[in-house]
């Protein structure tokens, strides 16, 4: 069920910007959309490296805060970054640097469930690197 999707410099994900990250969840065949209607919780974690503890994540999102199921029948969610997540004005966001590879994962989370749905590397750009 886990799909690898790297977020690279080509995706133009800048530090300190409001940004949405649409993702689709698939069944084990990695082709058929997974119906996620009624799922209890989905979590997004941004970490310094793949093996870092979830508790040490630099950015954390959940269905209650920053993740929205936009089309449950077809497995679509949107993760919303707000400026404060990466603007450098908090202890955690100050640790996120441009052009450094971080690791993210999206998990279905709940009692007896901790399944990785999507994962990959995530690179941010400095706002000064925007194309004209």
CSV table of N, CA, C and O in Angstrom, one decimal:
chain,number,residue,atom,x,y,z
A,1,UNK,N,0.8,-1.2,0.0
A,1,UNK,CA,0.0,0.0,0.0
A,1,UNK,C,0.9,1.3,0.0
A,1,UNK,O,0.5,2.3,-0.5
A,2,UNK,N,2.1,1.2,0.5
A,2,UNK,CA,2.9,2.4,0.6
A,2,UNK,C,3.5,2.8,-0.8
A,2,UNK,O,4.0,2.0,-1.5
A,3,UNK,N,3.3,4.0,-1.1
A,3,UNK,CA,3.8,4.6,-2.3
A,3,UNK,C,5.0,5.6,-2.0
A,3,UNK,O,4.8,6.4,-1.1
A,4,UNK,N,6.1,5.4,-2.7
A,4,UNK,CA,7.2,6.4,-2.5
A,4,UNK,C,7.0,7.6,-3.5
A,4,UNK,O,6.8,7.4,-4.7
A,5,UNK,N,7.0,8.8,-2.9
A,5,UNK,CA,6.9,10.0,-3.8
A,5,UNK,C,7.9,11.0,-3.2
A,5,UNK,O,7.7,11.5,-2.0
A,6,UNK,N,8.9,11.3,-3.9
A,6,UNK,CA,9.9,12.3,-3.4
A,6,UNK,C,9.5,13.7,-3.8
A,6,UNK,O,8.9,13.9,-4.9
A,7,UNK,N,9.6,14.6,-2.9
A,7,UNK,CA,9.3,16.0,-3.2
A,7,UNK,C,10.7,16.7,-3.4
A,7,UNK,O,11.5,16.8,-2.4
A,8,UNK,N,11.0,17.1,-4.6
A,8,UNK,CA,12.3,17.6,-5.0
A,8,UNK,C,12.3,19.1,-5.2
A,8,UNK,O,11.2,19.7,-5.1
A,9,UNK,N,13.4,19.6,-5.5
A,9,UNK,CA,13.5,21.0,-5.9
A,9,UNK,C,12.6,21.4,-7.0
A,9,UNK,O,12.0,22.5,-7.0
A,10,UNK,N,12.3,20.5,-7.9
A,10,UNK,CA,11.5,20.8,-9.1
A,10,UNK,C,10.0,21.0,-8.6
A,10,UNK,O,9.2,21.6,-9.4
A,11,UNK,N,9.6,20.5,-7.4
A,11,UNK,CA,8.3,20.8,-6.9
A,11,UNK,C,8.1,22.2,-6.3
A,11,UNK,O,7.0,22.6,-6.0
A,12,UNK,N,9.2,22.9,-6.2
A,12,UNK,CA,9.2,24.3,-5.7
A,12,UNK,C,8.4,24.5,-4.5
A,12,UNK,O,7.5,25.2,-4.4
A,13,UNK,N,8.8,23.8,-3.4
A,13,UNK,CA,8.2,23.8,-2.1
A,13,UNK,C,9.1,24.7,-1.3
A,13,UNK,O,10.2,24.3,-0.9
A,14,UNK,N,8.7,26.0,-1.1
A,14,UNK,CA,9.6,27.0,-0.4
A,14,UNK,C,9.3,27.1,1.1
A,14,UNK,O,8.2,26.9,1.6
A,15,UNK,N,10.4,27.4,1.8
A,15,UNK,CA,10.3,27.6,3.2
A,15,UNK,C,9.5,28.8,3.5
A,15,UNK,O,9.5,29.8,2.7
A,16,UNK,N,8.7,28.8,4.5
A,16,UNK,CA,7.9,29.9,4.9
A,16,UNK,C,6.7,30.3,4.1
A,16,UNK,O,6.1,31.4,4.2
A,17,UNK,N,6.2,29.3,3.2
A,17,UNK,CA,5.0,29.6,2.4
A,17,UNK,C,3.9,28.7,2.8
A,17,UNK,O,4.1,27.6,3.3
A,18,UNK,N,2.7,29.2,2.6
A,18,UNK,CA,1.5,28.4,2.7
A,18,UNK,C,1.4,27.5,1.5
A,18,UNK,O,1.6,28.0,0.3
A,19,UNK,N,1.3,26.2,1.7
A,19,UNK,CA,1.3,25.3,0.5
A,19,UNK,C,0.4,24.1,0.9
A,19,UNK,O,0.4,23.6,2.0
A,20,UNK,N,-0.2,23.6,-0.2
A,20,UNK,CA,-1.0,22.3,0.0
A,20,UNK,C,-0.3,21.2,-0.7
A,20,UNK,O,0.3,21.4,-1.8
A,21,UNK,N,-0.3,20.0,-0.2
A,21,UNK,CA,0.3,18.8,-0.7
A,21,UNK,C,-0.8,17.8,-0.9
A,21,UNK,O,-1.2,17.1,0.0
A,22,UNK,N,-1.4,17.7,-2.1
A,22,UNK,CA,-2.4,16.6,-2.4
A,22,UNK,C,-1.7,15.3,-2.6
A,22,UNK,O,-0.7,15.2,-3.2
A,23,UNK,N,-2.3,14.3,-1.9
A,23,UNK,CA,-1.8,12.9,-2.0
A,23,UNK,C,-2.9,11.9,-2.2
A,23,UNK,O,-4.0,12.1,-1.6
A,24,UNK,N,-2.7,10.9,-2.9
A,24,UNK,CA,-3.7,9.8,-3.1
A,24,UNK,C,-3.2,8.5,-2.5
A,24,UNK,O,-2.1,8.1,-2.7
A,25,UNK,N,-4.1,7.9,-1.7
A,25,UNK,CA,-3.8,6.6,-1.1
A,25,UNK,C,-4.3,5.5,-2.0
A,25,UNK,O,-5.4,5.5,-2.5
A,26,UNK,N,-3.5,4.4,-2.1
A,26,UNK,CA,-3.8,3.3,-3.0
A,26,UNK,C,-3.9,2.0,-2.2
A,26,UNK,O,-3.3,1.9,-1.1
A,27,UNK,N,-4.6,1.0,-2.8
A,27,UNK,CA,-4.6,-0.3,-2.2
A,27,UNK,C,-3.2,-1.0,-2.4
A,27,UNK,O,-2.3,-0.4,-3.1
A,28,UNK,N,-3.1,-2.2,-2.0
A,28,UNK,CA,-1.8,-3.0,-2.0
A,28,UNK,C,-1.3,-3.1,-3.4
A,28,UNK,O,-0.1,-3.2,-3.6
A,29,UNK,N,-2.2,-3.1,-4.5
A,29,UNK,CA,-1.7,-3.2,-5.8
A,29,UNK,C,-1.1,-1.9,-6.4
A,29,UNK,O,-0.5,-1.9,-7.4
A,30,UNK,N,-1.1,-0.9,-5.6
A,30,UNK,CA,-0.5,0.4,-5.9
A,30,UNK,C,-1.1,1.1,-7.1
A,30,UNK,O,-0.5,2.0,-7.7
A,31,UNK,N,-2.3,0.6,-7.5
A,31,UNK,CA,-3.0,1.2,-8.7
A,31,UNK,C,-4.4,1.6,-8.3
A,31,UNK,O,-4.9,2.7,-8.7
A,32,UNK,N,-5.1,0.8,-7.6
A,32,UNK,CA,-6.5,1.0,-7.2
A,32,UNK,C,-6.6,2.0,-6.0
A,32,UNK,O,-6.0,1.7,-5.0
A,33,UNK,N,-7.3,3.1,-6.2
A,33,UNK,CA,-7.5,4.0,-5.1
A,33,UNK,C,-8.1,3.3,-3.9
A,33,UNK,O,-9.0,2.5,-4.0
A,34,UNK,N,-7.7,3.6,-2.7
A,34,UNK,CA,-8.2,3.1,-1.4
A,34,UNK,C,-9.3,4.0,-0.9
A,34,UNK,O,-9.1,5.2,-0.8
A,35,UNK,N,-10.4,3.4,-0.6
A,35,UNK,CA,-11.5,4.1,0.1
A,35,UNK,C,-11.1,4.4,1.5
A,35,UNK,O,-10.9,3.5,2.3
A,36,UNK,N,-10.9,5.7,1.8
A,36,UNK,CA,-10.4,6.1,3.2
A,36,UNK,C,-11.5,6.8,3.9
A,36,UNK,O,-11.3,7.3,5.0
A,37,UNK,N,-12.7,6.7,3.4
A,37,UNK,CA,-13.9,7.3,4.1
A,37,UNK,C,-14.0,6.7,5.5
A,37,UNK,O,-13.9,5.5,5.7
A,38,UNK,N,-14.1,7.5,6.5
A,38,UNK,CA,-14.3,7.0,7.8
A,38,UNK,C,-13.1,6.6,8.6
A,38,UNK,O,-13.2,6.1,9.7
A,39,UNK,N,-11.9,6.8,8.0
A,39,UNK,CA,-10.7,6.4,8.7
A,39,UNK,C,-10.6,7.4,9.9
A,39,UNK,O,-10.8,8.6,9.8
A,40,UNK,N,-10.1,6.8,11.0
A,40,UNK,CA,-10.0,7.5,12.3
A,40,UNK,C,-9.0,8.6,12.3
A,40,UNK,O,-9.2,9.7,12.7
A,41,UNK,N,-7.8,8.3,11.9
A,41,UNK,CA,-6.7,9.3,11.9
A,41,UNK,C,-5.7,9.0,10.8
A,41,UNK,O,-5.3,7.8,10.5
A,42,UNK,N,-5.2,10.0,10.2
A,42,UNK,CA,-4.0,10.0,9.3
A,42,UNK,C,-3.0,11.0,9.8
A,42,UNK,O,-3.4,12.1,10.2
A,43,UNK,N,-1.8,10.6,9.8
A,43,UNK,CA,-0.7,11.5,10.3
A,43,UNK,C,0.3,11.7,9.3
A,43,UNK,O,0.7,10.8,8.5
A,44,UNK,N,0.9,12.9,9.3
A,44,UNK,CA,2.0,13.3,8.4
A,44,UNK,C,3.1,13.7,9.3
A,44,UNK,O,2.9,14.4,10.3
A,45,UNK,N,4.3,13.2,9.0
A,45,UNK,CA,5.5,13.5,9.8
A,45,UNK,C,6.7,13.9,8.9
A,45,UNK,O,6.9,13.2,7.9
A,46,UNK,N,7.3,14.9,9.2
A,46,UNK,CA,8.6,15.4,8.5
A,46,UNK,C,9.7,15.2,9.5
A,46,UNK,O,9.7,15.8,10.6
A,47,UNK,N,10.7,14.4,9.1
A,47,UNK,CA,11.8,14.1,10.0
A,47,UNK,C,13.1,14.4,9.4
A,47,UNK,O,13.2,14.5,8.2
A,48,UNK,N,14.2,14.5,10.2
A,48,UNK,CA,15.5,14.7,9.7
A,48,UNK,C,16.1,13.6,8.9
A,48,UNK,O,16.9,13.7,8.0
A,49,UNK,N,15.6,12.3,9.3
A,49,UNK,CA,16.1,11.2,8.5
A,49,UNK,C,15.0,10.0,8.7
A,49,UNK,O,14.2,10.1,9.6
A,50,UNK,N,15.1,9.0,7.9
A,50,UNK,CA,14.1,8.0,7.9
A,50,UNK,C,13.9,7.3,9.2
A,50,UNK,O,12.8,6.9,9.6
A,51,UNK,N,15.0,7.1,9.9
A,51,UNK,CA,14.9,6.3,11.2
A,51,UNK,C,14.7,7.1,12.4
A,51,UNK,O,14.7,6.6,13.5
A,52,UNK,N,14.4,8.4,12.2
A,52,UNK,CA,14.2,9.3,13.4
A,52,UNK,C,12.9,8.9,14.0
A,52,UNK,O,11.9,8.4,13.4
A,53,UNK,N,12.8,9.1,15.3
A,53,UNK,CA,11.5,8.7,16.1
A,53,UNK,C,10.4,9.7,15.7
A,53,UNK,O,10.6,10.9,15.4
A,54,UNK,N,9.2,9.2,15.6
A,54,UNK,CA,8.0,10.0,15.3
A,54,UNK,C,7.9,11.2,16.2
A,54,UNK,O,7.6,12.3,15.8
A,55,UNK,N,8.3,11.0,17.5
A,55,UNK,CA,8.2,12.0,18.5
A,55,UNK,C,9.2,13.2,18.2
A,55,UNK,O,9.0,14.3,18.7
A,56,UNK,N,10.2,12.9,17.4
A,56,UNK,CA,11.2,13.9,17.0
A,56,UNK,C,10.9,14.6,15.7
A,56,UNK,O,11.7,15.4,15.2
A,57,UNK,N,9.7,14.4,15.2
A,57,UNK,CA,9.4,15.0,13.9
A,57,UNK,C,9.4,16.5,13.9
A,57,UNK,O,9.0,17.2,15.0
A,58,UNK,N,9.9,17.2,12.9
A,58,UNK,CA,10.0,18.6,12.8
A,58,UNK,C,8.6,19.2,12.5
A,58,UNK,O,8.3,20.3,12.9
A,59,UNK,N,7.8,18.5,11.7
A,59,UNK,CA,6.4,18.9,11.4
A,59,UNK,C,5.5,17.7,11.6
A,59,UNK,O,5.9,16.6,11.1
A,60,UNK,N,4.4,17.9,12.3
A,60,UNK,CA,3.4,16.9,12.4
A,60,UNK,C,2.1,17.4,12.1
A,60,UNK,O,1.7,18.5,12.5
A,61,UNK,N,1.3,16.6,11.3
A,61,UNK,CA,-0.1,17.0,11.0
A,61,UNK,C,-0.9,15.8,11.2
A,61,UNK,O,-0.5,14.6,11.2
A,62,UNK,N,-2.2,16.0,11.5
A,62,UNK,CA,-3.2,15.0,11.7
A,62,UNK,C,-4.5,15.4,11.1
A,62,UNK,O,-4.7,16.6,10.6
A,63,UNK,N,-5.5,14.5,11.1
A,63,UNK,CA,-6.8,14.9,10.5
A,63,UNK,C,-7.4,16.0,11.3
A,63,UNK,O,-8.2,16.8,10.8
A,64,UNK,N,-7.1,16.1,12.6
A,64,UNK,CA,-7.6,17.2,13.4
A,64,UNK,C,-6.8,18.5,13.2
A,64,UNK,O,-7.3,19.6,13.6
A,65,UNK,N,-5.7,18.5,12.5
A,65,UNK,CA,-4.8,19.6,12.4
A,65,UNK,C,-3.9,19.5,11.2
A,65,UNK,O,-2.8,19.0,11.2
A,66,UNK,N,-4.4,20.0,10.0
A,66,UNK,CA,-3.6,20.1,8.8
A,66,UNK,C,-3.8,19.1,7.7
A,66,UNK,O,-3.2,19.2,6.7
A,67,UNK,N,-4.6,18.0,8.0
A,67,UNK,CA,-4.8,17.0,7.0
A,67,UNK,C,-6.4,17.0,6.8
A,67,UNK,O,-7.1,17.0,7.7
A,68,UNK,N,-6.8,17.0,5.5
A,68,UNK,CA,-8.2,16.9,5.2
A,68,UNK,C,-8.4,15.8,4.2
A,68,UNK,O,-7.6,15.7,3.2
A,69,UNK,N,-9.4,15.0,4.4
A,69,UNK,CA,-9.8,14.0,3.4
A,69,UNK,C,-10.7,14.8,2.4
A,69,UNK,O,-11.8,15.2,2.8
A,70,UNK,N,-10.3,14.9,1.2
A,70,UNK,CA,-11.0,15.7,0.2
A,70,UNK,C,-11.9,14.8,-0.7
A,70,UNK,O,-12.9,15.3,-1.2
A,71,UNK,N,-11.6,13.6,-0.9
A,71,UNK,CA,-12.4,12.6,-1.7
A,71,UNK,C,-12.1,11.2,-1.1
A,71,UNK,O,-11.2,10.5,-1.6
A,72,UNK,N,-12.7,10.9,0.0
A,72,UNK,CA,-12.5,9.6,0.7
A,72,UNK,C,-12.7,8.4,-0.2
A,72,UNK,O,-11.9,7.5,-0.1
A,73,UNK,N,-13.7,8.4,-1.0
A,73,UNK,CA,-13.9,7.2,-1.9
A,73,UNK,C,-12.8,6.9,-2.8
A,73,UNK,O,-12.5,5.8,-3.2
A,74,UNK,N,-12.1,8.0,-3.2
A,74,UNK,CA,-11.0,7.8,-4.2
A,74,UNK,C,-9.6,8.0,-3.5
A,74,UNK,O,-8.6,8.1,-4.2
A,75,UNK,N,-9.6,8.1,-2.2
A,75,UNK,CA,-8.3,8.1,-1.5
A,75,UNK,C,-7.5,9.4,-1.4
A,75,UNK,O,-6.3,9.4,-1.2
A,76,UNK,N,-8.2,10.5,-1.7
A,76,UNK,CA,-7.5,11.8,-1.8
A,76,UNK,C,-7.5,12.5,-0.5
A,76,UNK,O,-8.5,12.7,0.2
A,77,UNK,N,-6.3,13.0,-0.1
A,77,UNK,CA,-6.1,13.8,1.1
A,77,UNK,C,-5.3,15.0,0.7
A,77,UNK,O,-4.6,15.0,-0.3
A,78,UNK,N,-5.4,16.1,1.5
A,78,UNK,CA,-4.6,17.3,1.3
A,78,UNK,C,-3.9,17.6,2.6
A,78,UNK,O,-4.6,17.7,3.6
A,79,UNK,N,-2.6,17.8,2.6
A,79,UNK,CA,-1.8,18.2,3.7
A,79,UNK,C,-1.5,19.7,3.5
A,79,UNK,O,-1.0,20.1,2.5
A,80,UNK,N,-1.9,20.5,4.5
A,80,UNK,CA,-1.7,21.9,4.4
A,80,UNK,C,-0.5,22.4,5.3
A,80,UNK,O,-0.5,22.2,6.5
A,81,UNK,N,0.4,22.9,4.6
A,81,UNK,CA,1.5,23.6,5.3
A,81,UNK,C,1.1,25.1,5.5
A,81,UNK,O,0.7,25.7,4.5
A,82,UNK,N,1.4,25.7,6.6
A,82,UNK,CA,1.2,27.1,6.8
A,82,UNK,C,2.6,27.7,7.1
A,82,UNK,O,3.5,27.0,7.4
A,83,UNK,N,2.6,29.0,6.9
A,83,UNK,CA,3.9,29.7,6.9
A,83,UNK,C,4.7,29.3,8.2
A,83,UNK,O,5.9,29.1,8.1
A,84,UNK,N,4.1,29.3,9.3
A,84,UNK,CA,4.8,29.0,10.6
A,84,UNK,C,5.4,27.6,10.7
A,84,UNK,O,6.3,27.4,11.5
A,85,UNK,N,5.0,26.7,9.8
A,85,UNK,CA,5.6,25.4,9.8
A,85,UNK,C,7.1,25.4,9.4
A,85,UNK,O,7.9,24.5,9.9
A,86,UNK,N,7.5,26.3,8.6
A,86,UNK,CA,8.8,26.3,8.0
A,86,UNK,C,9.5,27.7,8.0
A,86,UNK,O,10.5,27.8,7.3
A,87,UNK,N,8.9,28.7,8.6
A,87,UNK,CA,9.4,30.0,8.5
A,87,UNK,C,10.7,30.4,9.3
A,87,UNK,O,11.2,31.5,9.3
A,88,UNK,N,11.1,29.4,10.2
A,88,UNK,CA,12.3,29.6,11.0
A,88,UNK,C,12.0,30.4,12.3
A,88,UNK,O,13.0,30.7,13.0
A,89,UNK,N,10.8,30.7,12.6
A,89,UNK,CA,10.5,31.5,13.8
A,89,UNK,C,10.1,30.7,15.0
A,89,UNK,O,9.8,31.2,16.0
A,90,UNK,N,10.2,29.4,14.9
A,90,UNK,CA,10.0,28.5,16.1
A,90,UNK,C,11.2,27.6,16.2
A,90,UNK,O,12.0,27.4,15.2
A,91,UNK,N,11.4,26.9,17.3
A,91,UNK,CA,12.6,26.1,17.5
A,91,UNK,C,12.6,25.0,16.4
A,91,UNK,O,13.7,24.7,15.9
A,92,UNK,N,11.5,24.3,16.1
A,92,UNK,CA,11.4,23.3,15.2
A,92,UNK,C,11.6,23.8,13.7
A,92,UNK,O,12.4,23.2,13.0
A,93,UNK,N,10.9,24.8,13.4
A,93,UNK,CA,11.0,25.3,12.0
A,93,UNK,C,12.3,25.9,11.7
A,93,UNK,O,12.8,25.9,10.5
A,94,UNK,N,13.1,26.4,12.7
A,94,UNK,CA,14.4,26.9,12.5
A,94,UNK,C,15.4,25.8,12.1
A,94,UNK,O,16.4,26.1,11.5
A,95,UNK,N,15.0,24.5,12.4
A,95,UNK,CA,15.9,23.4,12.1
A,95,UNK,C,15.7,23.0,10.6
A,95,UNK,O,16.5,22.2,10.1
A,96,UNK,N,14.7,23.5,9.9
A,96,UNK,CA,14.5,23.1,8.5
A,96,UNK,C,15.3,24.1,7.6
A,96,UNK,O,15.0,25.3,7.7
A,97,UNK,N,16.2,23.5,6.9
A,97,UNK,CA,17.1,24.3,6.0
A,97,UNK,C,16.8,24.1,4.5
A,97,UNK,O,16.3,23.0,4.2
A,98,UNK,N,17.1,25.0,3.7
A,98,UNK,CA,16.9,24.8,2.3
A,98,UNK,C,17.9,23.9,1.7
A,98,UNK,O,19.0,23.8,2.2
A,99,UNK,N,17.5,23.2,0.7
A,99,UNK,CA,18.3,22.2,-0.1
A,99,UNK,C,18.9,21.1,0.7
A,99,UNK,O,20.0,20.6,0.4
A,100,UNK,N,18.2,20.7,1.8
A,100,UNK,CA,18.6,19.6,2.6
A,100,UNK,C,17.5,18.6,2.4
A,100,UNK,O,16.3,18.9,2.4
A,101,UNK,N,17.9,17.3,2.3
A,101,UNK,CA,16.9,16.2,2.1
A,101,UNK,C,16.3,15.8,3.5
A,101,UNK,O,17.1,15.4,4.4
A,102,UNK,N,15.0,15.9,3.7
A,102,UNK,CA,14.3,15.4,4.8
A,102,UNK,C,13.5,14.2,4.4
A,102,UNK,O,13.5,13.9,3.3
A,103,UNK,N,13.0,13.5,5.4
A,103,UNK,CA,12.2,12.3,5.1
A,103,UNK,C,10.8,12.6,5.7
A,103,UNK,O,10.6,13.1,6.8
A,104,UNK,N,9.8,12.2,4.9
A,104,UNK,CA,8.4,12.4,5.3
A,104,UNK,C,7.7,11.0,5.2
A,104,UNK,O,8.1,10.2,4.4
A,105,UNK,N,6.6,10.9,6.0
A,105,UNK,CA,5.7,9.7,5.8
A,105,UNK,C,4.3,10.2,6.2
A,105,UNK,O,4.1,11.1,7.0
A,106,UNK,N,3.4,9.5,5.5
A,106,UNK,CA,2.0,9.7,5.8
A,106,UNK,C,1.5,8.3,6.3
A,106,UNK,O,1.7,7.3,5.6
A,107,UNK,N,0.9,8.3,7.5
A,107,UNK,CA,0.5,7.0,8.1
A,107,UNK,C,-1.0,7.0,8.4
A,107,UNK,O,-1.5,8.0,8.9
A,108,UNK,N,-1.6,5.8,8.3
A,108,UNK,CA,-2.9,5.6,8.9
A,108,UNK,C,-2.6,5.2,10.4
A,108,UNK,O,-1.8,4.3,10.6
A,109,UNK,N,-3.2,5.9,11.3
A,109,UNK,CA,-2.9,5.7,12.7
A,109,UNK,C,-4.1,5.5,13.5
A,109,UNK,O,-5.1,6.1,13.3
A,110,UNK,N,-4.0,4.6,14.4
A,110,UNK,CA,-5.1,4.3,15.3
A,110,UNK,C,-4.8,3.1,16.2
A,110,UNK,O,-3.8,2.5,16.1
A,111,UNK,N,-5.8,2.7,17.0
A,111,UNK,CA,-5.7,1.5,17.8
A,111,UNK,C,-5.4,0.3,16.9
A,111,UNK,O,-6.2,-0.1,16.1
A,112,UNK,N,-4.3,-0.3,17.1
A,112,UNK,CA,-3.9,-1.5,16.3
A,112,UNK,C,-3.5,-1.2,14.9
A,112,UNK,O,-3.4,-2.2,14.1
A,113,UNK,N,-3.4,0.0,14.5
A,113,UNK,CA,-3.1,0.4,13.1
A,113,UNK,C,-2.0,1.4,13.1
A,113,UNK,O,-2.1,2.4,13.8
A,114,UNK,N,-0.9,1.2,12.4
A,114,UNK,CA,0.1,2.1,12.2
A,114,UNK,C,0.8,1.7,10.8
A,114,UNK,O,1.8,1.1,10.8
A,115,UNK,N,0.1,2.1,9.7
A,115,UNK,CA,0.5,1.7,8.4
A,115,UNK,C,1.0,2.9,7.6
A,115,UNK,O,0.3,3.9,7.5
A,116,UNK,N,2.2,2.8,7.0
A,116,UNK,CA,2.7,3.8,6.1
A,116,UNK,C,1.9,3.8,4.8
A,116,UNK,O,1.8,2.7,4.1
A,117,UNK,N,1.4,4.9,4.4
A,117,UNK,CA,0.7,5.0,3.1
A,117,UNK,C,1.5,5.6,2.0
A,117,UNK,O,1.5,5.2,0.9
A,118,UNK,N,2.3,6.7,2.3
A,118,UNK,CA,3.1,7.4,1.4
A,118,UNK,C,4.4,7.8,2.2
A,118,UNK,O,4.3,8.2,3.3
A,119,UNK,N,5.5,7.8,1.5
A,119,UNK,CA,6.7,8.2,2.1
A,119,UNK,C,7.7,8.7,1.0
A,119,UNK,O,7.5,8.4,-0.1
A,120,UNK,N,8.8,9.4,1.5
A,120,UNK,CA,9.8,9.8,0.5
A,120,UNK,C,10.6,10.9,1.1
A,120,UNK,O,10.5,11.2,2.3
A,121,UNK,N,11.5,11.4,0.3
A,121,UNK,CA,12.3,12.5,0.7
A,121,UNK,C,11.6,13.8,0.4
A,121,UNK,O,10.7,13.9,-0.5
A,122,UNK,N,12.0,14.9,1.1
A,122,UNK,CA,11.3,16.2,1.0
A,122,UNK,C,12.4,17.3,1.0
A,122,UNK,O,13.1,17.4,2.0
A,123,UNK,N,12.5,18.0,0.0
A,123,UNK,CA,13.5,19.1,-0.1
A,123,UNK,C,12.7,20.5,-0.2
A,123,UNK,O,11.8,20.6,-1.0
A,124,UNK,N,13.2,21.4,0.6
A,124,UNK,CA,12.6,22.7,0.6
A,124,UNK,C,13.6,23.7,-0.1
A,124,UNK,O,14.8,23.4,-0.1
A,125,UNK,N,13.1,24.7,-0.7
A,125,UNK,CA,13.9,25.8,-1.3
A,125,UNK,C,13.8,27.1,-0.5
A,125,UNK,O,12.7,27.3,0.2
A,126,UNK,N,14.8,27.9,-0.5
A,126,UNK,CA,14.7,29.2,0.1
A,126,UNK,C,13.8,30.1,-0.8
A,126,UNK,O,13.9,30.0,-2.0
A,127,UNK,N,13.1,31.0,-0.1
A,127,UNK,CA,12.2,31.8,-0.9
A,127,UNK,C,12.9,32.7,-1.9
A,127,UNK,O,12.4,33.1,-2.9
A,128,UNK,N,14.2,33.0,-1.7
A,128,UNK,CA,15.0,33.7,-2.6
A,128,UNK,C,15.3,32.9,-3.9
A,128,UNK,O,15.9,33.5,-4.8
A,129,UNK,N,15.0,31.6,-3.9
A,129,UNK,CA,15.2,30.8,-5.1
A,129,UNK,C,14.0,30.7,-6.0
A,129,UNK,O,14.0,29.9,-7.0
A,130,UNK,N,13.0,31.5,-5.8
A,130,UNK,CA,11.8,31.5,-6.6
A,130,UNK,C,12.2,31.9,-8.1
A,130,UNK,O,12.9,32.8,-8.3
A,131,UNK,N,11.5,31.2,-9.0
A,131,UNK,CA,11.7,31.6,-10.4
A,131,UNK,C,10.9,32.9,-10.7
A,131,UNK,O,9.8,33.1,-10.2
A,132,UNK,N,11.4,33.7,-11.5
A,132,UNK,CA,10.7,35.0,-11.9
A,132,UNK,C,9.6,34.7,-12.8
A,132,UNK,O,9.5,33.8,-13.5
